[in-house]
GROMACS .gro file of C-alpha atoms in nm:
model
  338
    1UNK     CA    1  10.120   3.376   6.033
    2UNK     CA    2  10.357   3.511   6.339
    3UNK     CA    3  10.572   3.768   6.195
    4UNK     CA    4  10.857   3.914   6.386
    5UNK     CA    5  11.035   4.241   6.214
    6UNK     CA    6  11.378   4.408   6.348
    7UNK     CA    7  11.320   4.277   6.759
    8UNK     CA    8  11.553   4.442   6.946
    9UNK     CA    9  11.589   4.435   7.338
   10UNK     CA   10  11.861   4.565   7.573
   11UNK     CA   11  11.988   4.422   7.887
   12UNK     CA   12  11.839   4.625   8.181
   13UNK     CA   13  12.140   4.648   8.360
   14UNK     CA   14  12.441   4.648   8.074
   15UNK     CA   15  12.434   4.790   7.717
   16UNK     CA   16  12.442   4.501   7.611
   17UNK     CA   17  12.183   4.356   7.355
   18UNK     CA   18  11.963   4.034   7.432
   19UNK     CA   19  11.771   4.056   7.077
   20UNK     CA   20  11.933   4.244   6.790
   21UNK     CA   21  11.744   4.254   6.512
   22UNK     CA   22  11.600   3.924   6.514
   23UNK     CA   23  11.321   3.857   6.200
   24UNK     CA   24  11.088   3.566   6.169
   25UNK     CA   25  10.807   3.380   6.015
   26UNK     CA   26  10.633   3.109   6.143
   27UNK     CA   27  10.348   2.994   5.947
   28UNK     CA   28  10.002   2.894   6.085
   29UNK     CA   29   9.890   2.562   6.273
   30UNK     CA   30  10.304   2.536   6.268
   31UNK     CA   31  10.524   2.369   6.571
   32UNK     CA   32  10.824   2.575   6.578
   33UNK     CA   33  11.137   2.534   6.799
   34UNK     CA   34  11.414   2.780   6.941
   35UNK     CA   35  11.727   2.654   7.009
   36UNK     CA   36  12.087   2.782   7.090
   37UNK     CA   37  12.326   2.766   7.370
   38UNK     CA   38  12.279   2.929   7.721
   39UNK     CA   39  12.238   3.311   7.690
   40UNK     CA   40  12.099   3.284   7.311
   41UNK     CA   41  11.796   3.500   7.394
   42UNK     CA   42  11.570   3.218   7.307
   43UNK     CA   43  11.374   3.322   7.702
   44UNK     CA   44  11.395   3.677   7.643
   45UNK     CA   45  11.265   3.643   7.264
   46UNK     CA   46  10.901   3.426   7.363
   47UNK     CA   47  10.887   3.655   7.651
   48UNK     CA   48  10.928   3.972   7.426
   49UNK     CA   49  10.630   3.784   7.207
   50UNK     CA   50  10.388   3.756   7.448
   51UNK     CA   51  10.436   4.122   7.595
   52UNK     CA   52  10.567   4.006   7.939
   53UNK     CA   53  10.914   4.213   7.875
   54UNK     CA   54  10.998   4.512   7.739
   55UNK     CA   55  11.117   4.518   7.414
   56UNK     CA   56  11.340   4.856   7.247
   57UNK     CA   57  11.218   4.860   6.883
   58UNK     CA   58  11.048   4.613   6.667
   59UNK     CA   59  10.702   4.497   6.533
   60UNK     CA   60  10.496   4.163   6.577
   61UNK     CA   61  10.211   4.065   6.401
   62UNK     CA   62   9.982   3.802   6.381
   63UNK     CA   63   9.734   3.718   6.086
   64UNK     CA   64   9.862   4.098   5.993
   65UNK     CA   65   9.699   4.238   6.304
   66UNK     CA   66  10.009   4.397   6.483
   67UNK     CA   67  10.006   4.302   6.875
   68UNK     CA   68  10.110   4.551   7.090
   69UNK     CA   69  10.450   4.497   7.258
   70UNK     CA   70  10.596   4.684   7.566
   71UNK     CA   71  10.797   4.950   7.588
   72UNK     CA   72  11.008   5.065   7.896
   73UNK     CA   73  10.809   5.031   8.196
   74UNK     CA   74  10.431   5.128   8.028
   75UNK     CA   75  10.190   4.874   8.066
   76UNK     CA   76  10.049   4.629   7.820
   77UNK     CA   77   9.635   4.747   7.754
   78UNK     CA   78   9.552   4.489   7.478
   79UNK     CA   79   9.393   4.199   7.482
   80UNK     CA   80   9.702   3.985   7.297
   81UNK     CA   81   9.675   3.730   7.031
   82UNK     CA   82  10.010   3.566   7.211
   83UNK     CA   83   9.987   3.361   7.555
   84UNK     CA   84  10.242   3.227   7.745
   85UNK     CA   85  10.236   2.911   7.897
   86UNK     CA   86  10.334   2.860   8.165
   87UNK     CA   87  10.137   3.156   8.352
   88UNK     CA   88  10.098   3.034   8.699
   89UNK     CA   89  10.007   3.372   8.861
   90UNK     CA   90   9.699   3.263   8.624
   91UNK     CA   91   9.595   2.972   8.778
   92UNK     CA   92   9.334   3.012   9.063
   93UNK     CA   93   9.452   2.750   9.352
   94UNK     CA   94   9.050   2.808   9.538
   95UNK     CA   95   8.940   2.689   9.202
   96UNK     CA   96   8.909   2.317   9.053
   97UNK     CA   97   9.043   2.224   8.737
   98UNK     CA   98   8.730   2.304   8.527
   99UNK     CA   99   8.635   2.644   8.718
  100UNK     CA  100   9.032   2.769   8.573
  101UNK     CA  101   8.941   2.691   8.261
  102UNK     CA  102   8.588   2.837   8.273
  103UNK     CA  103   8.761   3.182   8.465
  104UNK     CA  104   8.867   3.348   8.127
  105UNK     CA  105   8.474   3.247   7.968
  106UNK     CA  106   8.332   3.371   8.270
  107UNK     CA  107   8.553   3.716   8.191
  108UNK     CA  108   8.478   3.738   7.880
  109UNK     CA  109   8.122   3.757   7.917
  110UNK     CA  110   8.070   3.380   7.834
  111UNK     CA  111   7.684   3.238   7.939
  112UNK     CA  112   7.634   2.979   8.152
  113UNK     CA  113   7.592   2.695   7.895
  114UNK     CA  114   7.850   2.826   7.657
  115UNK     CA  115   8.098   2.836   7.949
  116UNK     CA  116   8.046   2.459   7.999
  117UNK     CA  117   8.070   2.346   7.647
  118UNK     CA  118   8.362   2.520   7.571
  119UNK     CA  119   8.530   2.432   7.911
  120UNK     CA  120   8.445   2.056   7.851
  121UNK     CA  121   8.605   2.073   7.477
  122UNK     CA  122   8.934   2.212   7.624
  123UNK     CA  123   8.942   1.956   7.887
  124UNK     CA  124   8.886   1.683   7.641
  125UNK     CA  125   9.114   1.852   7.429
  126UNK     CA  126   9.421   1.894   7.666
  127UNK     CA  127   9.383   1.500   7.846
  128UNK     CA  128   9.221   1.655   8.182
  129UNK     CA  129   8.889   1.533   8.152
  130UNK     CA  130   8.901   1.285   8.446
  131UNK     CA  131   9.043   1.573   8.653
  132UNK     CA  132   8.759   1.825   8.589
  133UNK     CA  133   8.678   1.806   8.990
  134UNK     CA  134   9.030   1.777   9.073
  135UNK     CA  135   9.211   2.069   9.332
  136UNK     CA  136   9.543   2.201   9.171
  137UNK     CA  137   9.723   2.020   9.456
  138UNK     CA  138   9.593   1.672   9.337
  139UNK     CA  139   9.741   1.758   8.953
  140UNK     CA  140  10.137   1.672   8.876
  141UNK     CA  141  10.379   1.912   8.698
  142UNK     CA  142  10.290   1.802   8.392
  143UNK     CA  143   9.919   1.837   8.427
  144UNK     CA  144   9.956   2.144   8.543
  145UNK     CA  145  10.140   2.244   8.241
  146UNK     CA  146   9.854   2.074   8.052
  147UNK     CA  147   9.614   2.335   8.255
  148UNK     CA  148   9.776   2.640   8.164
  149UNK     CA  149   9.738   2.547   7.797
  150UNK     CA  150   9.408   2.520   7.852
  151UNK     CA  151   9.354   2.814   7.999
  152UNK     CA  152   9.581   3.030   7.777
  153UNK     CA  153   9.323   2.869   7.478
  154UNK     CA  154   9.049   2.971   7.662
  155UNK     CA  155   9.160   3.310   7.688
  156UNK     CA  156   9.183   3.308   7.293
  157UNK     CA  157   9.505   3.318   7.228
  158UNK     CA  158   9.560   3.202   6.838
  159UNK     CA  159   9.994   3.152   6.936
  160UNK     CA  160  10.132   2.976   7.228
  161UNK     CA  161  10.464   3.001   7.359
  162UNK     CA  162  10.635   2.779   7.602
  163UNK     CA  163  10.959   2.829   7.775
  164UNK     CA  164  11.168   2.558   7.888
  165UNK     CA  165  10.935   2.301   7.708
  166UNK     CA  166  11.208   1.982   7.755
  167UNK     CA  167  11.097   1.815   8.116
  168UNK     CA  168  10.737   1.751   8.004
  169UNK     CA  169  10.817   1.732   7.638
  170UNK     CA  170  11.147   1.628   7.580
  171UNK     CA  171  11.260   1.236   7.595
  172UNK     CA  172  11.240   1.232   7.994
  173UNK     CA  173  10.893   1.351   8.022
  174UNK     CA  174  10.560   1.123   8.003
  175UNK     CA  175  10.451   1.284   7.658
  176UNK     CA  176  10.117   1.392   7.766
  177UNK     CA  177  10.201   1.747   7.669
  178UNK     CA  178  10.358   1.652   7.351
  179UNK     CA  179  10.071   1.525   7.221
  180UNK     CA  180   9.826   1.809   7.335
  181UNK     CA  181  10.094   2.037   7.163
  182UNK     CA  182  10.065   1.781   6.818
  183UNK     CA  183   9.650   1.867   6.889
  184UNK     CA  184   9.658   2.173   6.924
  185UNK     CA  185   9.868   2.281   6.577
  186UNK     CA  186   9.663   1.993   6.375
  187UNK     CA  187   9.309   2.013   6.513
  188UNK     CA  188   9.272   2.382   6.573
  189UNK     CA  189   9.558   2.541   6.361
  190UNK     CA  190   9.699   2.723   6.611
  191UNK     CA  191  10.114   2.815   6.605
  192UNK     CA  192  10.316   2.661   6.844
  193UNK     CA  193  10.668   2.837   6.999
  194UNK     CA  194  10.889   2.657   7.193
  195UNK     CA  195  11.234   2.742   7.306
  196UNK     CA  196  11.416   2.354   7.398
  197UNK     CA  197  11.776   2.280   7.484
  198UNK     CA  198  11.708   1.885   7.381
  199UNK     CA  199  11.704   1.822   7.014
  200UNK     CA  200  11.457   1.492   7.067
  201UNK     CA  201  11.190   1.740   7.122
  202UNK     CA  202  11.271   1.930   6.744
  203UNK     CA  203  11.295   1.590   6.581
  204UNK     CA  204  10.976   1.465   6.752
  205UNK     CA  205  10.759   1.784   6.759
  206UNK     CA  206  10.897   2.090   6.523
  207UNK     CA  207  10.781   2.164   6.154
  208UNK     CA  208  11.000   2.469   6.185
  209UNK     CA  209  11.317   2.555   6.391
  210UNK     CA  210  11.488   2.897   6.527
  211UNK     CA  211  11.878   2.885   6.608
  212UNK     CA  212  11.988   3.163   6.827
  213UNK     CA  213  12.284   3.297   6.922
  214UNK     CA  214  12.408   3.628   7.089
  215UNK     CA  215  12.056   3.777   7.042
  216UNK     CA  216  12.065   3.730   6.637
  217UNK     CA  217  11.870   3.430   6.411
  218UNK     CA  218  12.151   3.215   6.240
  219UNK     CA  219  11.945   3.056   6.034
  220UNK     CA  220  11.562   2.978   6.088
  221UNK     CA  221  11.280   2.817   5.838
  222UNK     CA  222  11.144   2.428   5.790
  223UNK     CA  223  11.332   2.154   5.927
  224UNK     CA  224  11.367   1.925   5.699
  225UNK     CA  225  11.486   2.204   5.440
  226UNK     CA  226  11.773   2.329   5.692
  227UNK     CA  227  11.902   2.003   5.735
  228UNK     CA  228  11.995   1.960   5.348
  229UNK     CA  229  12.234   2.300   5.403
  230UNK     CA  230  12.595   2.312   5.412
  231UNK     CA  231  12.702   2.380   5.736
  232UNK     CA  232  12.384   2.388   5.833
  233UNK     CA  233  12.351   2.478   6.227
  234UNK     CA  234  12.008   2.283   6.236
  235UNK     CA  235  12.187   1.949   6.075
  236UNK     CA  236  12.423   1.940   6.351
  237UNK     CA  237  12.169   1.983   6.634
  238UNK     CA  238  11.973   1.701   6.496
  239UNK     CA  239  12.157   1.457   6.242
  240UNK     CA  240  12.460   1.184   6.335
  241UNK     CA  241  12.787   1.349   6.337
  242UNK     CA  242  12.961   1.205   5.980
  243UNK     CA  243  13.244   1.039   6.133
  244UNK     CA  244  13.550   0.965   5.892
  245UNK     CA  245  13.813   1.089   5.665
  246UNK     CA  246  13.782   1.394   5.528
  247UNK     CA  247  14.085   1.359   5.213
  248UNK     CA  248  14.032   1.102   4.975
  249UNK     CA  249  14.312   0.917   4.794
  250UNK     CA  250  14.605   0.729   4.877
  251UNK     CA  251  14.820   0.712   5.047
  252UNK     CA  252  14.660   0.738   5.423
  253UNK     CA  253  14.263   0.652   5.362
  254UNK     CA  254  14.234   0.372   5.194
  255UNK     CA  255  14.038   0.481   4.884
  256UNK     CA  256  14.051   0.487   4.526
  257UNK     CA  257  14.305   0.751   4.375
  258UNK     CA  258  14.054   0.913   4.206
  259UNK     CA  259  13.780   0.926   4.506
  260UNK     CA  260  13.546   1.179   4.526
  261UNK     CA  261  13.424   1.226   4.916
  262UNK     CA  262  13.032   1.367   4.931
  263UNK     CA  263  12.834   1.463   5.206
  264UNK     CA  264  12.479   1.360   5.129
  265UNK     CA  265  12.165   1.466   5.296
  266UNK     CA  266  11.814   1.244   5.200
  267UNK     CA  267  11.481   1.310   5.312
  268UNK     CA  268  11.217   1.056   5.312
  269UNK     CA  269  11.238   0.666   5.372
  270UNK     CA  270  11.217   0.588   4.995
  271UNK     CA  271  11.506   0.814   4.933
  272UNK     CA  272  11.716   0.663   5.229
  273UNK     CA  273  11.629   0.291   5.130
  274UNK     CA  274  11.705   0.363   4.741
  275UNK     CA  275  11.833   0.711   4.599
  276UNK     CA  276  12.267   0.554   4.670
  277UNK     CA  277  12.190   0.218   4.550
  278UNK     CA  278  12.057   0.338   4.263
  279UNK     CA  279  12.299   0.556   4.210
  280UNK     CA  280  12.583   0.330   4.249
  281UNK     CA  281  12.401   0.044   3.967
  282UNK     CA  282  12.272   0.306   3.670
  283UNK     CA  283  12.565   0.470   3.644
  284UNK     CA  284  12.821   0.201   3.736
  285UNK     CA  285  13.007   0.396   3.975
  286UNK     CA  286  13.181   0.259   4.362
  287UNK     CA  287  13.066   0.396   4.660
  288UNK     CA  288  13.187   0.314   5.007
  289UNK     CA  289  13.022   0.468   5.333
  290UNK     CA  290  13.252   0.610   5.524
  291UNK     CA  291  13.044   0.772   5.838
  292UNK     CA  292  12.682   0.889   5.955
  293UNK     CA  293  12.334   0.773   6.007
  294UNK     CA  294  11.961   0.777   6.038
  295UNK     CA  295  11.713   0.965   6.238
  296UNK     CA  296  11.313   1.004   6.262
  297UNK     CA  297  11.257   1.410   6.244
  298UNK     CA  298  10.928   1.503   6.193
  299UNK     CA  299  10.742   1.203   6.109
  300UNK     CA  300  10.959   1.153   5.815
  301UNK     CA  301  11.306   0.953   5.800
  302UNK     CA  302  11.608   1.147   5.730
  303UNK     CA  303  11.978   1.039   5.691
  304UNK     CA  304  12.320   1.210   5.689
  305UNK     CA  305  12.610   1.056   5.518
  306UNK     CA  306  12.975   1.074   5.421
  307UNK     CA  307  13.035   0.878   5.115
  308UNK     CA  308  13.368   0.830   4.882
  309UNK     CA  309  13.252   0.737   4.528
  310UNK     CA  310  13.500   0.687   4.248
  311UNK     CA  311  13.428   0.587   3.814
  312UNK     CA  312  13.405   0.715   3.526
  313UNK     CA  313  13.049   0.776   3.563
  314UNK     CA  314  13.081   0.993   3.912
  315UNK     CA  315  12.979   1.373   3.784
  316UNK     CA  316  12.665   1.199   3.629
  317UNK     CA  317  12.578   1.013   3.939
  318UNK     CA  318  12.631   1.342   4.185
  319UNK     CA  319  12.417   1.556   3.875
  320UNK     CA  320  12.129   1.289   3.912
  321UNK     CA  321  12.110   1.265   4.320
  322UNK     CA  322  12.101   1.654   4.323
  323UNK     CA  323  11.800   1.636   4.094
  324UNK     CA  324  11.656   1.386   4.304
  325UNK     CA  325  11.614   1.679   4.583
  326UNK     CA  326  11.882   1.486   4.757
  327UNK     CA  327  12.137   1.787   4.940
  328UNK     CA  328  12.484   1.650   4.808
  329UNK     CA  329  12.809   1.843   4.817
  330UNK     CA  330  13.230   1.744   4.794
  331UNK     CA  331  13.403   1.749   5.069
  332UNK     CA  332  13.743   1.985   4.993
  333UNK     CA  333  13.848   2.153   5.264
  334UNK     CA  334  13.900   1.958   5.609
  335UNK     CA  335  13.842   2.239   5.814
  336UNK     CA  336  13.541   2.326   5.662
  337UNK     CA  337  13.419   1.920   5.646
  338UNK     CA  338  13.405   1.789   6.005
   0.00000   0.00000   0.00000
């Protein structure tokens, strides 16, 4: 478990504050994703976590162990828990691909034989087997990026976190990362930051997600339970916008006098393919779709719609989707619905 308690950082140059107060929990062998708009903090907050800025007050632990953080200008003396990736002061350019990721063994008081097992897992593990021999100047971006990971493992770091994740991650780059990231939180457990501006790489990637803004969390926890909240910040990073009218009735939308217009969240292809139908035959009620859509987020199939349903039977059908763990809510007020 990361834990983050009461982070709080200043801007060096204006009283101004780049974290205030920020709290989290990620759990273990979790993929977690920080979002929010330019100036969010989401830099300064996984640089804060892996010791590389200064931070004013808070506490960080991992598997309850605190990790020491810095303060002012004093210099960091533990061996952290935390790595950041990318570290390219790290990376050793006289060196080949194998002899970085054996440097942190060879530190560490690692054996000869020992250095080369472990070294040859980590290549296997990260897709950079082939390149053992390799220079750094024969590796691309991305394998580069795939490197440092390696390294920061073999360093023993139990957390990564990666800034700027989206060119080698996101929907523009080859993947290859991606999938090393999947490895690493499924085959060794190990927790996963990322701060992303794309929201393909929290649908594809994240179990959990972290929206910034001004330096405070807005809302943070699993994905898939964000996205059945009101309002919810996560929802409209990563579900279709629900396009259409938000006042049901006549005389200007078209619907039944006695419409009632629901947002509805479901999680889970059998509740997308079935939970409305059903609805709409056991308890005899009509339902017209008015706006929204489907995504993949995390492995699982989740859909976002606005729906007007009208009949006798409509409090009973809303009563039964909501024990179906299906997110439903009326849409009142039109500020509030868009």
């Amino acid at each position: 478990m990361l834990a983050v308690e009461n982070l709080c950082k200043t801007h060096p140059h204006r009283a101004v504050p780049v974290l205030d107060g920020v709290d989290l929990r990620v759990p273990p062998a979790t993929i977690c994703g920080v979002v929010g708009p330019a100036g969010s903090g989401k830099t300064s907050l996984l640089r804060c976590l892996a010791g590389l800025d200064a931070t004013d007050s808070g506490r960080v632990t991992v598997s309850g162990r605190p990790v020491a953080l810095r303060r002012g200008g004093r210099r960091r003396t533990a061996r952290r828990p935390v790595g950041f990736v990318p570290e390219s002061e790290a990376l050793l350019h006289e060196c080949t691909v194998a002899g970085n990721v054996a440097r942190p063994f060879e530190l560490a008081g690692f054996d000869r034989v020992a250095r080369q097992v472990r070294v040859a897992e980590l290549l296997e593990l990260t897709g950079l087997r082939a390149e053992s021999h390799a220079s750094l100047f024969q590796l691309r971006p991305e394998q580069l990026r795939r490197l440092q990971v390696a390294q920061v493992l073999a360093a023993g770091a139990s957390v990564l976190v990666l800034d700027d994740a989206d060119e080698h991650v996101g929907s523009g780059g080859g993947g290859a990362l991606a999938t090393v990231l999947d490895r690493v939180r499924g085959e060794l457990g190990l927790t996963v930051v990322l701060a992303t501006d794309d929201s393909e790489v929290v649908r594809r990637l994240c179990d959990d997600v972290v929206v910034l803004d001004g330096g405070r969390v807005l809302e943070s926890g699993p994905v898939l339970e964000l996205l059945g909240r009101r309002r919810s910040r996560t929802a409209e990073l990563l579900l279709d916008p629900v396009a259409g009218p938000v006042v049901a009735g006549p005389p200007h939308s078209g619907l039944p006098g006695d419409a009632c217009l629901v947002d509805v969240v479901l999680v889970g292809y059998a509740a997308v393919g079935s939970l409305l139908p059903l609805a709409v035959s056991r308890f005899g009620i009509a339902m017209t779709y008015l706006g929204g859509g489907v995504v993949p987020v995390a492995g699982t199939l989740v859909g976002r719609f606005r729906v007007s349903i009208s009949g006798a039977g409509t409090g009973r059908a809303l009563d039964w989707l909501a024990s179906q763990r299906c997110a439903v809510w009326e849409v009142e007020d039109p500020a509030m619905a868009a």
